[in-house]
Short mmCIF file of C-alpha atoms in Angstrom, two decimals:
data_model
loop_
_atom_site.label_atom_id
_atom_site.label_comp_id
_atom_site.label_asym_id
_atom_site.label_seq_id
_atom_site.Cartn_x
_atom_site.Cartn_y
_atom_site.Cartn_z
CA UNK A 1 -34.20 91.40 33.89
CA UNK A 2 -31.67 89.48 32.28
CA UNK A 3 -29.63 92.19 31.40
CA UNK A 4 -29.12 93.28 34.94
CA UNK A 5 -28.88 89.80 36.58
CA UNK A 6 -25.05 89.16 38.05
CA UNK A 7 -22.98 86.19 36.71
CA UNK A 8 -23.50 83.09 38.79
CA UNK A 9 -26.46 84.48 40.51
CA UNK A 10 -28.14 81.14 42.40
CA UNK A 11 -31.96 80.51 42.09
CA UNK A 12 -34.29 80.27 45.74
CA UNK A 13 -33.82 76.60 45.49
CA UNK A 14 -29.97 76.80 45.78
CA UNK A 15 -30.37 80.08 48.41
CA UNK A 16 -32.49 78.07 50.73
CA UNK A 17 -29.96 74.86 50.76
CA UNK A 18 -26.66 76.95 51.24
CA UNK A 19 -28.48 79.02 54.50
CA UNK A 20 -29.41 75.14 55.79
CA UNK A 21 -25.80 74.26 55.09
CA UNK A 22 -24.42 77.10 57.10
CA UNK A 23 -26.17 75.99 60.60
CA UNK A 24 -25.24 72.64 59.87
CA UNK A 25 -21.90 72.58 61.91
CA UNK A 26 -20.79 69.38 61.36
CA UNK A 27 -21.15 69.86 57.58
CA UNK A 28 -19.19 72.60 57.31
CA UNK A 29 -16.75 71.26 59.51
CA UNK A 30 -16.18 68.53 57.28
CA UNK A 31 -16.35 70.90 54.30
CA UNK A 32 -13.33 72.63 55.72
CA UNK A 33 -11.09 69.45 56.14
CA UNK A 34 -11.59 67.80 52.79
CA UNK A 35 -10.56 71.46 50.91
CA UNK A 36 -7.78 71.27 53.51
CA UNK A 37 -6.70 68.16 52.97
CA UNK A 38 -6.96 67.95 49.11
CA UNK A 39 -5.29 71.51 49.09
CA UNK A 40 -2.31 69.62 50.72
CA UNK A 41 -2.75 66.65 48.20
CA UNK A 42 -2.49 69.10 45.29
CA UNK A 43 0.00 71.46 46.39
CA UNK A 44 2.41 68.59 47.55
CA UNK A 45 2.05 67.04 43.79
CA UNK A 46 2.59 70.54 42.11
CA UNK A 47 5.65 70.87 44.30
CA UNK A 48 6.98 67.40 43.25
CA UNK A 49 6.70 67.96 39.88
CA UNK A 50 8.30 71.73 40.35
CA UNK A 51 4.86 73.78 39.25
CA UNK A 52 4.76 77.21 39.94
CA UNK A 53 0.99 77.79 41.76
CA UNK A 54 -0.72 81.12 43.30
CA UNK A 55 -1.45 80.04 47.10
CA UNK A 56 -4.69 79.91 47.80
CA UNK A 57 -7.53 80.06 50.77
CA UNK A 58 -10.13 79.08 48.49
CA UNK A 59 -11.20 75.56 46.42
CA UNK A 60 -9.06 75.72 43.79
CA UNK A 61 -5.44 76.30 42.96
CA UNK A 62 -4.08 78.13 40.14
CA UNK A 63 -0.81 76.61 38.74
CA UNK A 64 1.43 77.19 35.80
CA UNK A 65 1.33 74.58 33.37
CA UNK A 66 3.88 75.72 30.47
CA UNK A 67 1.13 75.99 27.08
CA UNK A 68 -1.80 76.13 29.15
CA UNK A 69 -4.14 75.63 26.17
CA UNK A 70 -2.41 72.21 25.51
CA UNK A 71 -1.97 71.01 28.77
CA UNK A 72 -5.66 71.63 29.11
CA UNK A 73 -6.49 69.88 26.05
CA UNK A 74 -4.51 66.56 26.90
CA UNK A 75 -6.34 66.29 30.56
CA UNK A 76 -9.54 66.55 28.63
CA UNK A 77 -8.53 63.97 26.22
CA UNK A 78 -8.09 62.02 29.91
CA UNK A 79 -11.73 63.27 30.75
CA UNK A 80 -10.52 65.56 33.58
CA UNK A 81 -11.72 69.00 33.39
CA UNK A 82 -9.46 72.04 34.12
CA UNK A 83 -10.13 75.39 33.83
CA UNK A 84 -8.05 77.92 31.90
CA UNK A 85 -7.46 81.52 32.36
CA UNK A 86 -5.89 82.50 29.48
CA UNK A 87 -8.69 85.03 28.61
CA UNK A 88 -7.56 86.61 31.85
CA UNK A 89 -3.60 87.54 30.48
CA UNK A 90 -2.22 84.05 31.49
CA UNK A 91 -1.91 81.67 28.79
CA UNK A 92 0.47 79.63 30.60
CA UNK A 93 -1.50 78.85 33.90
CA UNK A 94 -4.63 76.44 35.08
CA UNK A 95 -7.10 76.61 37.61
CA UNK A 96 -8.17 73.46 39.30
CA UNK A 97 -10.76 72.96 41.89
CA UNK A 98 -10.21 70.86 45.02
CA UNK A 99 -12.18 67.73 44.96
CA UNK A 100 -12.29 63.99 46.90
CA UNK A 101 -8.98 62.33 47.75
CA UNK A 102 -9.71 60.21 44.85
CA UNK A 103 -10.61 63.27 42.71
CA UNK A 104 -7.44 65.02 42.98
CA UNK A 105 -5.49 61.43 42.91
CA UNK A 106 -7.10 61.53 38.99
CA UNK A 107 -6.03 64.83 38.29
CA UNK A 108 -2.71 64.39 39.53
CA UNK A 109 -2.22 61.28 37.35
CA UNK A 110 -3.49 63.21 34.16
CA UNK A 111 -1.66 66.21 34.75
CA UNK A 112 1.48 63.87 35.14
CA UNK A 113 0.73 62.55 32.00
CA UNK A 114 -0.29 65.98 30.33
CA UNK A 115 3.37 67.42 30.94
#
């Protein structure tokens, strides 16, 4: 069974709480503006500090970061958690995913220091 399962299948548990979450309008309305806004909050930063990024639709942003691997190693010396996608051809790029106003206010002020 294992061998078949897909990557980051979710168990009945999980299932059952995102189908509640979906008829709960005022959820996912609220959902929608905090990846909105903290989109904006990140993109602005990456633009003031003159980072190439992929635009996105989605909860993350993927941005150039020079030596990704390092970059990525001095935000987790900081304790903030990136994801790199050098394994996918791009050594030089990071993914982050949108968080809180005060989530991506961290980030920002690691990846600041990072550079």
């Amino acid at each position: 069974m294992n061998r078949v399962r897909q990557p980051f299948n979710v168990n009945n548990l999980a299932l059952a709480g995102a189908l509640a979450a979906l008829d709960d309008h005022e959820f996912l309305n609220a959902s929608y503006e905090l990846n909105r806004n903290g989109m904006a909050q990140i993109v602005a930063a990456l633009e003031r500090l003159k980072l190439e990024y992929i635009p996105s639709y989605g909860n993350f942003v993927t941005f150039r970061a020079g030596d990704g691997a390092a970059v990525n190693q001095k935000l987790l010396k900081q304790g903030v958690i990136v994801r790199p996608i050098g394994g996918y051809g791009l050594p030089e790029w990071l993914r982050v995913t949108i968080g809180t106003e005060r989530e991506n206010a961290r980030f920002i002020e690691a990846l600041e220091k990072a550079l």
